[in-house]
């Protein structure tokens, strides 16, 4: 609770999270829910994006942590490298075809 209160205070927010409020928010019969703007701070303190993921799933959205962002960037770069390799292969084939057409094969070009 101290950590979440410190984060909230650092952002100039006046809400104080108490043990009582945490118990109400986390109880299986949760009759009180935390304000939505508190969730990012809660997630940071507990080290999990799961509470925000639960909110995003009905929208078909998925949250990504730092690792997932790096994996996505790696995939993007690999796809781009594949496109470049394909373009290089086509250019080489076109060059070889033109060399055959003009009889330049084996002439040191």
PDB file of N, CA and C in Angstrom:
ATOM      1  N   UNK A   1       0.824  -1.194   0.000  1.00  0.00           N
ATOM      2  CA  UNK A   1       0.000   0.000   0.000  1.00  0.00           C
ATOM      3  C   UNK A   1       0.862   1.250   0.000  1.00  0.00           C
ATOM      4  N   UNK A   2       1.956   1.184   0.726  1.00  0.00           N
ATOM      5  CA  UNK A   2       2.831   2.356   0.778  1.00  0.00           C
ATOM      6  C   UNK A   2       3.341   2.724  -0.617  1.00  0.00           C
ATOM      7  N   UNK A   3       3.714   1.695  -1.376  1.00  0.00           N
ATOM      8  CA  UNK A   3       4.258   1.937  -2.719  1.00  0.00           C
ATOM      9  C   UNK A   3       3.217   2.554  -3.639  1.00  0.00           C
ATOM     10  N   UNK A   4       2.018   2.018  -3.642  1.00  0.00           N
ATOM     11  CA  UNK A   4       0.973   2.577  -4.513  1.00  0.00           C
ATOM     12  C   UNK A   4       0.628   3.999  -4.082  1.00  0.00           C
ATOM     13  N   UNK A   5       0.589   4.255  -2.786  1.00  0.00           N
ATOM     14  CA  UNK A   5       0.317   5.610  -2.298  1.00  0.00           C
ATOM     15  C   UNK A   5       1.441   6.567  -2.684  1.00  0.00           C
ATOM     16  N   UNK A   6       2.677   6.083  -2.640  1.00  0.00           N
ATOM     17  CA  UNK A   6       3.810   6.915  -3.041  1.00  0.00           C
ATOM     18  C   UNK A   6       3.706   7.268  -4.524  1.00  0.00           C
ATOM     19  N   UNK A   7       3.347   6.288  -5.357  1.00  0.00           N
ATOM     20  CA  UNK A   7       3.194   6.548  -6.793  1.00  0.00           C
ATOM     21  C   UNK A   7       2.053   7.520  -7.064  1.00  0.00           C
ATOM     22  N   UNK A   8       0.929   7.305  -6.393  1.00  0.00           N
ATOM     23  CA  UNK A   8      -0.218   8.200  -6.575  1.00  0.00           C
ATOM     24  C   UNK A   8       0.151   9.625  -6.160  1.00  0.00           C
ATOM     25  N   UNK A   9       0.818   9.733  -5.033  1.00  0.00           N
ATOM     26  CA  UNK A   9       1.227  11.045  -4.523  1.00  0.00           C
ATOM     27  C   UNK A   9       2.192  11.713  -5.504  1.00  0.00           C
ATOM     28  N   UNK A  10       3.115  10.919  -6.077  1.00  0.00           N
ATOM     29  CA  UNK A  10       4.078  11.448  -7.047  1.00  0.00           C
ATOM     30  C   UNK A  10       3.415  12.017  -8.287  1.00  0.00           C
ATOM     31  N   UNK A  11       2.215  11.544  -8.574  1.00  0.00           N
ATOM     32  CA  UNK A  11       1.461  12.056  -9.716  1.00  0.00           C
ATOM     33  C   UNK A  11       0.481  13.156  -9.311  1.00  0.00           C
ATOM     34  N   UNK A  12       0.516  13.543  -8.049  1.00  0.00           N
ATOM     35  CA  UNK A  12      -0.365  14.598  -7.575  1.00  0.00           C
ATOM     36  C   UNK A  12      -1.793  14.143  -7.340  1.00  0.00           C
ATOM     37  N   UNK A  13      -2.016  12.841  -7.216  1.00  0.00           N
ATOM     38  CA  UNK A  13      -3.361  12.305  -6.984  1.00  0.00           C
ATOM     39  C   UNK A  13      -3.592  12.166  -5.479  1.00  0.00           C
ATOM     40  N   UNK A  14      -4.794  12.484  -5.052  1.00  0.00           N
ATOM     41  CA  UNK A  14      -5.054  12.574  -3.617  1.00  0.00           C
ATOM     42  C   UNK A  14      -5.608  11.297  -2.984  1.00  0.00           C
ATOM     43  N   UNK A  15      -5.975  10.322  -3.779  1.00  0.00           N
ATOM     44  CA  UNK A  15      -6.526   9.094  -3.219  1.00  0.00           C
ATOM     45  C   UNK A  15      -5.477   8.375  -2.381  1.00  0.00           C
ATOM     46  N   UNK A  16      -5.883   7.913  -1.192  1.00  0.00           N
ATOM     47  CA  UNK A  16      -5.011   7.101  -0.346  1.00  0.00           C
ATOM     48  C   UNK A  16      -5.583   5.693  -0.341  1.00  0.00           C
ATOM     49  N   UNK A  17      -4.771   4.732  -0.706  1.00  0.00           N
ATOM     50  CA  UNK A  17      -5.205   3.341  -0.697  1.00  0.00           C
ATOM     51  C   UNK A  17      -4.931   2.780   0.689  1.00  0.00           C
ATOM     52  N   UNK A  18      -5.967   2.211   1.285  1.00  0.00           N
ATOM     53  CA  UNK A  18      -5.843   1.614   2.610  1.00  0.00           C
ATOM     54  C   UNK A  18      -6.021   0.103   2.504  1.00  0.00           C
ATOM     55  N   UNK A  19      -5.689  -0.596   3.576  1.00  0.00           N
ATOM     56  CA  UNK A  19      -5.899  -2.038   3.608  1.00  0.00           C
ATOM     57  C   UNK A  19      -7.376  -2.352   3.390  1.00  0.00           C
ATOM     58  N   UNK A  20      -8.249  -1.556   3.982  1.00  0.00           N
ATOM     59  CA  UNK A  20      -9.686  -1.731   3.838  1.00  0.00           C
ATOM     60  C   UNK A  20     -10.115  -1.610   2.371  1.00  0.00           C
ATOM     61  N   UNK A  21      -9.599  -0.596   1.675  1.00  0.00           N
ATOM     62  CA  UNK A  21      -9.983  -0.430   0.263  1.00  0.00           C
ATOM     63  C   UNK A  21      -9.436  -1.575  -0.586  1.00  0.00           C
ATOM     64  N   UNK A  22      -8.207  -2.034  -0.324  1.00  0.00           N
ATOM     65  CA  UNK A  22      -7.658  -3.176  -1.067  1.00  0.00           C
ATOM     66  C   UNK A  22      -8.494  -4.429  -0.855  1.00  0.00           C
ATOM     67  N   UNK A  23      -8.901  -4.667   0.373  1.00  0.00           N
ATOM     68  CA  UNK A  23      -9.722  -5.840   0.674  1.00  0.00           C
ATOM     69  C   UNK A  23     -11.055  -5.771  -0.056  1.00  0.00           C
ATOM     70  N   UNK A  24     -11.659  -4.589  -0.117  1.00  0.00           N
ATOM     71  CA  UNK A  24     -12.928  -4.433  -0.839  1.00  0.00           C
ATOM     72  C   UNK A  24     -12.751  -4.657  -2.335  1.00  0.00           C
ATOM     73  N   UNK A  25     -11.643  -4.154  -2.894  1.00  0.00           N
ATOM     74  CA  UNK A  25     -11.400  -4.274  -4.322  1.00  0.00           C
ATOM     75  C   UNK A  25     -11.073  -5.708  -4.737  1.00  0.00           C
ATOM     76  N   UNK A  26     -10.381  -6.432  -3.874  1.00  0.00           N
ATOM     77  CA  UNK A  26      -9.866  -7.762  -4.245  1.00  0.00           C
ATOM     78  C   UNK A  26     -10.725  -8.921  -3.735  1.00  0.00           C
ATOM     79  N   UNK A  27     -11.741  -8.631  -2.986  1.00  0.00           N
ATOM     80  CA  UNK A  27     -12.586  -9.703  -2.450  1.00  0.00           C
ATOM     81  C   UNK A  27     -13.316 -10.421  -3.584  1.00  0.00           C
ATOM     82  N   UNK A  28     -13.521 -11.738  -3.446  1.00  0.00           N
ATOM     83  CA  UNK A  28     -14.254 -12.479  -4.476  1.00  0.00           C
ATOM     84  C   UNK A  28     -15.642 -11.886  -4.746  1.00  0.00           C
ATOM     85  N   UNK A  29     -16.244 -11.312  -3.720  1.00  0.00           N
ATOM     86  CA  UNK A  29     -17.573 -10.722  -3.888  1.00  0.00           C
ATOM     87  C   UNK A  29     -17.487  -9.219  -4.153  1.00  0.00           C
ATOM     88  N   UNK A  30     -16.370  -8.752  -4.612  1.00  0.00           N
ATOM     89  CA  UNK A  30     -16.063  -7.327  -4.799  1.00  0.00           C
ATOM     90  C   UNK A  30     -17.284  -6.458  -5.087  1.00  0.00           C
ATOM     91  N   UNK A  31     -17.772  -5.832  -4.037  1.00  0.00           N
ATOM     92  CA  UNK A  31     -18.899  -4.924  -4.198  1.00  0.00           C
ATOM     93  C   UNK A  31     -18.400  -3.513  -4.519  1.00  0.00           C
ATOM     94  N   UNK A  32     -17.144  -3.252  -4.260  1.00  0.00           N
ATOM     95  CA  UNK A  32     -16.514  -1.972  -4.586  1.00  0.00           C
ATOM     96  C   UNK A  32     -15.361  -2.256  -5.536  1.00  0.00           C
ATOM     97  N   UNK A  33     -15.264  -1.471  -6.585  1.00  0.00           N
ATOM     98  CA  UNK A  33     -14.178  -1.626  -7.542  1.00  0.00           C
ATOM     99  C   UNK A  33     -13.251  -0.420  -7.468  1.00  0.00           C
ATOM    100  N   UNK A  34     -11.981  -0.618  -7.752  1.00  0.00           N
ATOM    101  CA  UNK A  34     -11.062   0.534  -7.721  1.00  0.00           C
ATOM    102  C   UNK A  34     -11.376   1.482  -8.866  1.00  0.00           C
ATOM    103  N   UNK A  35     -11.123   2.761  -8.662  1.00  0.00           N
ATOM    104  CA  UNK A  35     -11.271   3.695  -9.785  1.00  0.00           C
ATOM    105  C   UNK A  35     -10.337   3.261 -10.910  1.00  0.00           C
ATOM    106  N   UNK A  36     -10.789   3.352 -12.120  1.00  0.00           N
ATOM    107  CA  UNK A  36     -10.018   2.853 -13.260  1.00  0.00           C
ATOM    108  C   UNK A  36      -8.660   3.552 -13.366  1.00  0.00           C
ATOM    109  N   UNK A  37      -8.572   4.789 -12.969  1.00  0.00           N
ATOM    110  CA  UNK A  37      -7.305   5.506 -13.067  1.00  0.00           C
ATOM    111  C   UNK A  37      -6.287   5.033 -12.035  1.00  0.00           C
ATOM    112  N   UNK A  38      -6.694   4.222 -11.078  1.00  0.00           N
ATOM    113  CA  UNK A  38      -5.768   3.660 -10.085  1.00  0.00           C
ATOM    114  C   UNK A  38      -5.111   2.381 -10.629  1.00  0.00           C
ATOM    115  N   UNK A  39      -5.759   1.733 -11.589  1.00  0.00           N
ATOM    116  CA  UNK A  39      -5.275   0.442 -12.085  1.00  0.00           C
ATOM    117  C   UNK A  39      -3.831   0.461 -12.603  1.00  0.00           C
ATOM    118  N   UNK A  40      -3.411   1.456 -13.368  1.00  0.00           N
ATOM    119  CA  UNK A  40      -2.007   1.436 -13.809  1.00  0.00           C
ATOM    120  C   UNK A  40      -1.013   1.436 -12.640  1.00  0.00           C
ATOM    121  N   UNK A  41      -1.335   2.162 -11.587  1.00  0.00           N
ATOM    122  CA  UNK A  41      -0.455   2.201 -10.419  1.00  0.00           C
ATOM    123  C   UNK A  41      -0.473   0.859  -9.691  1.00  0.00           C
ATOM    124  N   UNK A  42      -1.647   0.277  -9.582  1.00  0.00           N
ATOM    125  CA  UNK A  42      -1.791  -1.039  -8.963  1.00  0.00           C
ATOM    126  C   UNK A  42      -0.972  -2.071  -9.748  1.00  0.00           C
ATOM    127  N   UNK A  43      -1.103  -2.039 -11.070  1.00  0.00           N
ATOM    128  CA  UNK A  43      -0.360  -2.973 -11.923  1.00  0.00           C
ATOM    129  C   UNK A  43       1.149  -2.802 -11.744  1.00  0.00           C
ATOM    130  N   UNK A  44       1.576  -1.573 -11.656  1.00  0.00           N
ATOM    131  CA  UNK A  44       3.011  -1.315 -11.476  1.00  0.00           C
ATOM    132  C   UNK A  44       3.502  -1.904 -10.157  1.00  0.00           C
ATOM    133  N   UNK A  45       2.733  -1.721  -9.108  1.00  0.00           N
ATOM    134  CA  UNK A  45       3.138  -2.208  -7.782  1.00  0.00           C
ATOM    135  C   UNK A  45       3.155  -3.730  -7.726  1.00  0.00           C
ATOM    136  N   UNK A  46       2.151  -4.378  -8.286  1.00  0.00           N
ATOM    137  CA  UNK A  46       2.092  -5.842  -8.216  1.00  0.00           C
ATOM    138  C   UNK A  46       2.895  -6.509  -9.340  1.00  0.00           C
ATOM    139  N   UNK A  47       3.391  -5.726 -10.298  1.00  0.00           N
ATOM    140  CA  UNK A  47       4.221  -6.270 -11.366  1.00  0.00           C
ATOM    141  C   UNK A  47       3.457  -7.130 -12.348  1.00  0.00           C
ATOM    142  N   UNK A  48       2.204  -6.770 -12.603  1.00  0.00           N
ATOM    143  CA  UNK A  48       1.386  -7.551 -13.523  1.00  0.00           C
ATOM    144  C   UNK A  48       0.458  -6.641 -14.317  1.00  0.00           C
ATOM    145  N   UNK A  49       0.323  -6.951 -15.601  1.00  0.00           N
ATOM    146  CA  UNK A  49      -0.621  -6.219 -16.447  1.00  0.00           C
ATOM    147  C   UNK A  49      -1.991  -6.886 -16.465  1.00  0.00           C
ATOM    148  N   UNK A  50      -2.117  -7.994 -15.763  1.00  0.00           N
ATOM    149  CA  UNK A  50      -3.350  -8.797 -15.827  1.00  0.00           C
ATOM    150  C   UNK A  50      -4.624  -7.983 -15.562  1.00  0.00           C
ATOM    151  N   UNK A  51      -4.671  -7.122 -14.541  1.00  0.00           N
ATOM    152  CA  UNK A  51      -5.915  -6.354 -14.337  1.00  0.00           C
ATOM    153  C   UNK A  51      -6.317  -5.515 -15.557  1.00  0.00           C
ATOM    154  N   UNK A  52      -5.344  -4.935 -16.227  1.00  0.00           N
ATOM    155  CA  UNK A  52      -5.650  -4.150 -17.432  1.00  0.00           C
ATOM    156  C   UNK A  52      -6.000  -5.061 -18.604  1.00  0.00           C
ATOM    157  N   UNK A  53      -5.359  -6.228 -18.674  1.00  0.00           N
ATOM    158  CA  UNK A  53      -5.675  -7.190 -19.738  1.00  0.00           C
ATOM    159  C   UNK A  53      -7.129  -7.629 -19.653  1.00  0.00           C
ATOM    160  N   UNK A  54      -7.617  -7.837 -18.438  1.00  0.00           N
ATOM    161  CA  UNK A  54      -9.006  -8.257 -18.249  1.00  0.00           C
ATOM    162  C   UNK A  54      -9.952  -7.215 -18.839  1.00  0.00           C
ATOM    163  N   UNK A  55      -9.607  -5.951 -18.697  1.00  0.00           N
ATOM    164  CA  UNK A  55     -10.434  -4.884 -19.262  1.00  0.00           C
ATOM    165  C   UNK A  55     -10.343  -4.824 -20.788  1.00  0.00           C
ATOM    166  N   UNK A  56      -9.185  -5.171 -21.332  1.00  0.00           N
ATOM    167  CA  UNK A  56      -8.990  -5.025 -22.776  1.00  0.00           C
ATOM    168  C   UNK A  56      -9.516  -6.203 -23.589  1.00  0.00           C
ATOM    169  N   UNK A  57      -9.634  -7.373 -22.997  1.00  0.00           N
ATOM    170  CA  UNK A  57     -10.031  -8.572 -23.746  1.00  0.00           C
ATOM    171  C   UNK A  57     -11.389  -8.461 -24.441  1.00  0.00           C
ATOM    172  N   UNK A  58     -12.424  -7.898 -23.804  1.00  0.00           N
ATOM    173  CA  UNK A  58     -13.704  -7.782 -24.526  1.00  0.00           C
ATOM    174  C   UNK A  58     -13.605  -6.923 -25.793  1.00  0.00           C
ATOM    175  N   UNK A  59     -12.574  -6.103 -25.868  1.00  0.00           N
ATOM    176  CA  UNK A  59     -12.360  -5.261 -27.049  1.00  0.00           C
ATOM    177  C   UNK A  59     -11.514  -5.963 -28.104  1.00  0.00           C
ATOM    178  N   UNK A  60     -11.048  -7.166 -27.777  1.00  0.00           N
ATOM    179  CA  UNK A  60     -10.170  -7.885 -28.694  1.00  0.00           C
ATOM    180  C   UNK A  60      -8.754  -7.339 -28.681  1.00  0.00           C
ATOM    181  N   UNK A  61      -8.432  -6.560 -27.666  1.00  0.00           N
ATOM    182  CA  UNK A  61      -7.099  -5.964 -27.562  1.00  0.00           C
ATOM    183  C   UNK A  61      -6.240  -6.776 -26.596  1.00  0.00           C
ATOM    184  N   UNK A  62      -4.940  -6.691 -26.815  1.00  0.00           N
ATOM    185  CA  UNK A  62      -3.993  -7.371 -25.941  1.00  0.00           C
ATOM    186  C   UNK A  62      -2.920  -6.379 -25.529  1.00  0.00           C
ATOM    187  N   UNK A  63      -2.537  -6.424 -24.287  1.00  0.00           N
ATOM    188  CA  UNK A  63      -1.476  -5.553 -23.796  1.00  0.00           C
ATOM    189  C   UNK A  63      -0.135  -6.239 -23.985  1.00  0.00           C
ATOM    190  N   UNK A  64       0.882  -5.439 -24.222  1.00  0.00           N
ATOM    191  CA  UNK A  64       2.216  -5.982 -24.385  1.00  0.00           C
ATOM    192  C   UNK A  64       3.147  -5.349 -23.376  1.00  0.00           C
ATOM    193  N   UNK A  65       3.886  -6.200 -22.703  1.00  0.00           N
ATOM    194  CA  UNK A  65       4.946  -5.721 -21.839  1.00  0.00           C
ATOM    195  C   UNK A  65       6.187  -5.459 -22.675  1.00  0.00           C
ATOM    196  N   UNK A  66       7.260  -5.124 -22.020  1.00  0.00           N
ATOM    197  CA  UNK A  66       8.497  -4.787 -22.722  1.00  0.00           C
ATOM    198  C   UNK A  66       9.006  -5.967 -23.557  1.00  0.00           C
ATOM    199  N   UNK A  67       8.963  -7.183 -22.997  1.00  0.00           N
ATOM    200  CA  UNK A  67       9.440  -8.366 -23.725  1.00  0.00           C
ATOM    201  C   UNK A  67       8.617  -8.585 -24.997  1.00  0.00           C
ATOM    202  N   UNK A  68       7.299  -8.487 -24.880  1.00  0.00           N
ATOM    203  CA  UNK A  68       6.429  -8.689 -26.048  1.00  0.00           C
ATOM    204  C   UNK A  68       6.682  -7.624 -27.111  1.00  0.00           C
ATOM    205  N   UNK A  69       6.988  -6.408 -26.679  1.00  0.00           N
ATOM    206  CA  UNK A  69       7.293  -5.345 -27.640  1.00  0.00           C
ATOM    207  C   UNK A  69       8.574  -5.667 -28.407  1.00  0.00           C
ATOM    208  N   UNK A  70       9.574  -6.189 -27.685  1.00  0.00           N
ATOM    209  CA  UNK A  70      10.825  -6.569 -28.348  1.00  0.00           C
ATOM    210  C   UNK A  70      10.593  -7.724 -29.321  1.00  0.00           C
ATOM    211  N   UNK A  71       9.778  -8.695 -28.922  1.00  0.00           N
ATOM    212  CA  UNK A  71       9.471  -9.815 -29.808  1.00  0.00           C
ATOM    213  C   UNK A  71       8.741  -9.342 -31.063  1.00  0.00           C
ATOM    214  N   UNK A  72       7.819  -8.404 -30.901  1.00  0.00           N
ATOM    215  CA  UNK A  72       7.094  -7.871 -32.049  1.00  0.00           C
ATOM    216  C   UNK A  72       8.048  -7.132 -32.990  1.00  0.00           C
ATOM    217  N   UNK A  73       8.965  -6.362 -32.430  1.00  0.00           N
ATOM    218  CA  UNK A  73       9.942  -5.640 -33.247  1.00  0.00           C
ATOM    219  C   UNK A  73      10.847  -6.622 -33.981  1.00  0.00           C
ATOM    220  N   UNK A  74      11.260  -7.685 -33.308  1.00  0.00           N
ATOM    221  CA  UNK A  74      12.076  -8.713 -33.941  1.00  0.00           C
ATOM    222  C   UNK A  74      11.331  -9.328 -35.123  1.00  0.00           C
ATOM    223  N   UNK A  75      10.067  -9.647 -34.931  1.00  0.00           N
ATOM    224  CA  UNK A  75       9.261 -10.206 -36.020  1.00  0.00           C
ATOM    225  C   UNK A  75       9.129  -9.245 -37.182  1.00  0.00           C
ATOM    226  N   UNK A  76       8.925  -7.972 -36.880  1.00  0.00           N
ATOM    227  CA  UNK A  76       8.814  -6.956 -37.935  1.00  0.00           C
ATOM    228  C   UNK A  76      10.113  -6.858 -38.725  1.00  0.00           C
ATOM    229  N   UNK A  77      11.238  -6.843 -38.026  1.00  0.00           N
ATOM    230  CA  UNK A  77      12.535  -6.746 -38.691  1.00  0.00           C
ATOM    231  C   UNK A  77      12.808  -7.994 -39.533  1.00  0.00           C
ATOM    232  N   UNK A  78      12.428  -9.162 -39.024  1.00  0.00           N
ATOM    233  CA  UNK A  78      12.627 -10.393 -39.791  1.00  0.00           C
ATOM    234  C   UNK A  78      11.784 -10.404 -41.060  1.00  0.00           C
ATOM    235  N   UNK A  79      10.546  -9.928 -40.984  1.00  0.00           N
ATOM    236  CA  UNK A  79       9.710  -9.836 -42.187  1.00  0.00           C
ATOM    237  C   UNK A  79      10.315  -8.875 -43.202  1.00  0.00           C
ATOM    238  N   UNK A  80      10.823  -7.757 -42.712  1.00  0.00           N
ATOM    239  CA  UNK A  80      11.454  -6.777 -43.601  1.00  0.00           C
ATOM    240  C   UNK A  80      12.694  -7.376 -44.252  1.00  0.00           C
ATOM    241  N   UNK A  81      13.489  -8.121 -43.483  1.00  0.00           N
ATOM    242  CA  UNK A  81      14.691  -8.760 -44.035  1.00  0.00           C
ATOM    243  C   UNK A  81      14.310  -9.769 -45.108  1.00  0.00           C
ATOM    244  N   UNK A  82      13.208 -10.472 -44.904  1.00  0.00           N
ATOM    245  CA  UNK A  82      12.745 -11.444 -45.895  1.00  0.00           C
ATOM    246  C   UNK A  82      12.351 -10.730 -47.195  1.00  0.00           C
ATOM    247  N   UNK A  83      11.681  -9.579 -47.079  1.00  0.00           N
ATOM    248  CA  UNK A  83      11.303  -8.807 -48.266  1.00  0.00           C
ATOM    249  C   UNK A  83      12.542  -8.324 -49.017  1.00  0.00           C
ATOM    250  N   UNK A  84      13.535  -7.859 -48.265  1.00  0.00           N
ATOM    251  CA  UNK A  84      14.770  -7.368 -48.882  1.00  0.00           C
ATOM    252  C   UNK A  84      15.489  -8.517 -49.578  1.00  0.00           C
ATOM    253  N   UNK A  85      15.545  -9.685 -48.950  1.00  0.00           N
ATOM    254  CA  UNK A  85      16.196 -10.852 -49.560  1.00  0.00           C
ATOM    255  C   UNK A  85      15.481 -11.252 -50.846  1.00  0.00           C
ATOM    256  N   UNK A  86      14.142 -11.195 -50.821  1.00  0.00           N
ATOM    257  CA  UNK A  86      13.360 -11.531 -52.018  1.00  0.00           C
ATOM    258  C   UNK A  86      13.652 -10.527 -53.140  1.00  0.00           C
ATOM    259  N   UNK A  87      13.704  -9.236 -52.822  1.00  0.00           N
ATOM    260  CA  UNK A  87      13.984  -8.205 -53.826  1.00  0.00           C
ATOM    261  C   UNK A  87      15.401  -8.370 -54.377  1.00  0.00           C
ATOM    262  N   UNK A  88      16.345  -8.718 -53.514  1.00  0.00           N
ATOM    263  CA  UNK A  88      17.728  -8.941 -53.949  1.00  0.00           C
ATOM    264  C   UNK A  88      17.792 -10.119 -54.915  1.00  0.00           C
ATOM    265  N   UNK A  89      17.088 -11.213 -54.557  1.00  0.00           N
ATOM    266  CA  UNK A  89      17.078 -12.397 -55.412  1.00  0.00           C
ATOM    267  C   UNK A  89      16.490 -12.066 -56.788  1.00  0.00           C
ATOM    268  N   UNK A  90      15.371 -11.306 -56.803  1.00  0.00           N
ATOM    269  CA  UNK A  90      14.751 -10.926 -58.079  1.00  0.00           C
ATOM    270  C   UNK A  90      15.694 -10.064 -58.920  1.00  0.00           C
ATOM    271  N   UNK A  91      16.393  -9.136 -58.268  1.00  0.00           N
ATOM    272  CA  UNK A  91      17.319  -8.257 -58.991  1.00  0.00           C
ATOM    273  C   UNK A  91      18.472  -9.063 -59.580  1.00  0.00           C
ATOM    274  N   UNK A  92      18.993 -10.023 -58.819  1.00  0.00           N
ATOM    275  CA  UNK A  92      20.071 -10.870 -59.332  1.00  0.00           C
ATOM    276  C   UNK A  92      19.602 -11.714 -60.508  1.00  0.00           C
ATOM    277  N   UNK A  93      18.391 -12.270 -60.406  1.00  0.00           N
ATOM    278  CA  UNK A  93      17.841 -13.071 -61.505  1.00  0.00           C
ATOM    279  C   UNK A  93      17.651 -12.216 -62.750  1.00  0.00           C
ATOM    280  N   UNK A  94      17.153 -10.989 -62.559  1.00  0.00           N
ATOM    281  CA  UNK A  94      16.961 -10.082 -63.701  1.00  0.00           C
ATOM    282  C   UNK A  94      18.303  -9.749 -64.339  1.00  0.00           C
ATOM    283  N   UNK A  95      19.325  -9.540 -63.532  1.00  0.00           N
ATOM    284  CA  UNK A  95      20.659  -9.243 -64.053  1.00  0.00           C
ATOM    285  C   UNK A  95      21.206 -10.435 -64.833  1.00  0.00           C
ATOM    286  N   UNK A  96      21.038 -11.625 -64.271  1.00  0.00           N
ATOM    287  CA  UNK A  96      21.494 -12.834 -64.967  1.00  0.00           C
ATOM    288  C   UNK A  96      20.746 -13.023 -66.286  1.00  0.00           C
ATOM    289  N   UNK A  97      19.442 -12.762 -66.276  1.00  0.00           N
ATOM    290  CA  UNK A  97      18.646 -12.876 -67.506  1.00  0.00           C
ATOM    291  C   UNK A  97      19.142 -11.886 -68.558  1.00  0.00           C
ATOM    292  N   UNK A  98      19.420 -10.669 -68.150  1.00  0.00           N
ATOM    293  CA  UNK A  98      19.873  -9.668 -69.121  1.00  0.00           C
ATOM    294  C   UNK A  98      21.263 -10.013 -69.644  1.00  0.00           C
ATOM    295  N   UNK A  99      22.105 -10.590 -68.775  1.00  0.00           N
ATOM    296  CA  UNK A  99      23.435 -11.018 -69.234  1.00  0.00           C
ATOM    297  C   UNK A  99      23.307 -12.100 -70.305  1.00  0.00           C
ATOM    298  N   UNK A 100      22.366 -13.028 -70.134  1.00  0.00           N
ATOM    299  CA  UNK A 100      22.156 -14.090 -71.127  1.00  0.00           C
ATOM    300  C   UNK A 100      21.629 -13.507 -72.447  1.00  0.00           C
ATOM    301  N   UNK A 101      20.695 -12.581 -72.337  1.00  0.00           N
ATOM    302  CA  UNK A 101      20.094 -11.978 -73.533  1.00  0.00           C
ATOM    303  C   UNK A 101      21.157 -11.251 -74.355  1.00  0.00           C
ATOM    304  N   UNK A 102      22.042 -10.526 -73.693  1.00  0.00           N
ATOM    305  CA  UNK A 102      23.030  -9.733 -74.405  1.00  0.00           C
ATOM    306  C   UNK A 102      24.358 -10.454 -74.585  1.00  0.00           C
ATOM    307  N   UNK A 103      24.428 -11.730 -74.173  1.00  0.00           N
ATOM    308  CA  UNK A 103      25.622 -12.529 -74.367  1.00  0.00           C
ATOM    309  C   UNK A 103      26.783 -12.115 -73.493  1.00  0.00           C
ATOM    310  N   UNK A 104      26.509 -11.528 -72.354  1.00  0.00           N
ATOM    311  CA  UNK A 104      27.582 -11.056 -71.467  1.00  0.00           C
ATOM    312  C   UNK A 104      27.970 -12.103 -70.432  1.00  0.00           C
ATOM    313  N   UNK A 105      27.403 -13.284 -70.512  1.00  0.00           N
ATOM    314  CA  UNK A 105      27.753 -14.312 -69.553  1.00  0.00           C
ATOM    315  C   UNK A 105      29.217 -14.669 -69.700  1.00  0.00           C
ATOM    316  N   UNK A 106      29.884 -14.815 -68.580  1.00  0.00           N
ATOM    317  CA  UNK A 106      31.284 -15.241 -68.590  1.00  0.00           C
ATOM    318  C   UNK A 106      32.253 -14.203 -69.104  1.00  0.00           C
ATOM    319  N   UNK A 107      31.808 -12.942 -69.256  1.00  0.00           N
ATOM    320  CA  UNK A 107      32.694 -11.898 -69.772  1.00  0.00           C
ATOM    321  C   UNK A 107      33.284 -11.046 -68.653  1.00  0.00           C
ATOM    322  N   UNK A 108      33.173 -11.516 -67.408  1.00  0.00           N
ATOM    323  CA  UNK A 108      33.777 -10.779 -66.305  1.00  0.00           C
ATOM    324  C   UNK A 108      32.951  -9.647 -65.768  1.00  0.00           C
ATOM    325  N   UNK A 109      31.723  -9.592 -66.185  1.00  0.00           N
ATOM    326  CA  UNK A 109      30.848  -8.524 -65.685  1.00  0.00           C
ATOM    327  C   UNK A 109      30.217  -8.916 -64.420  1.00  0.00           C
TER     328      UNK A 109
END
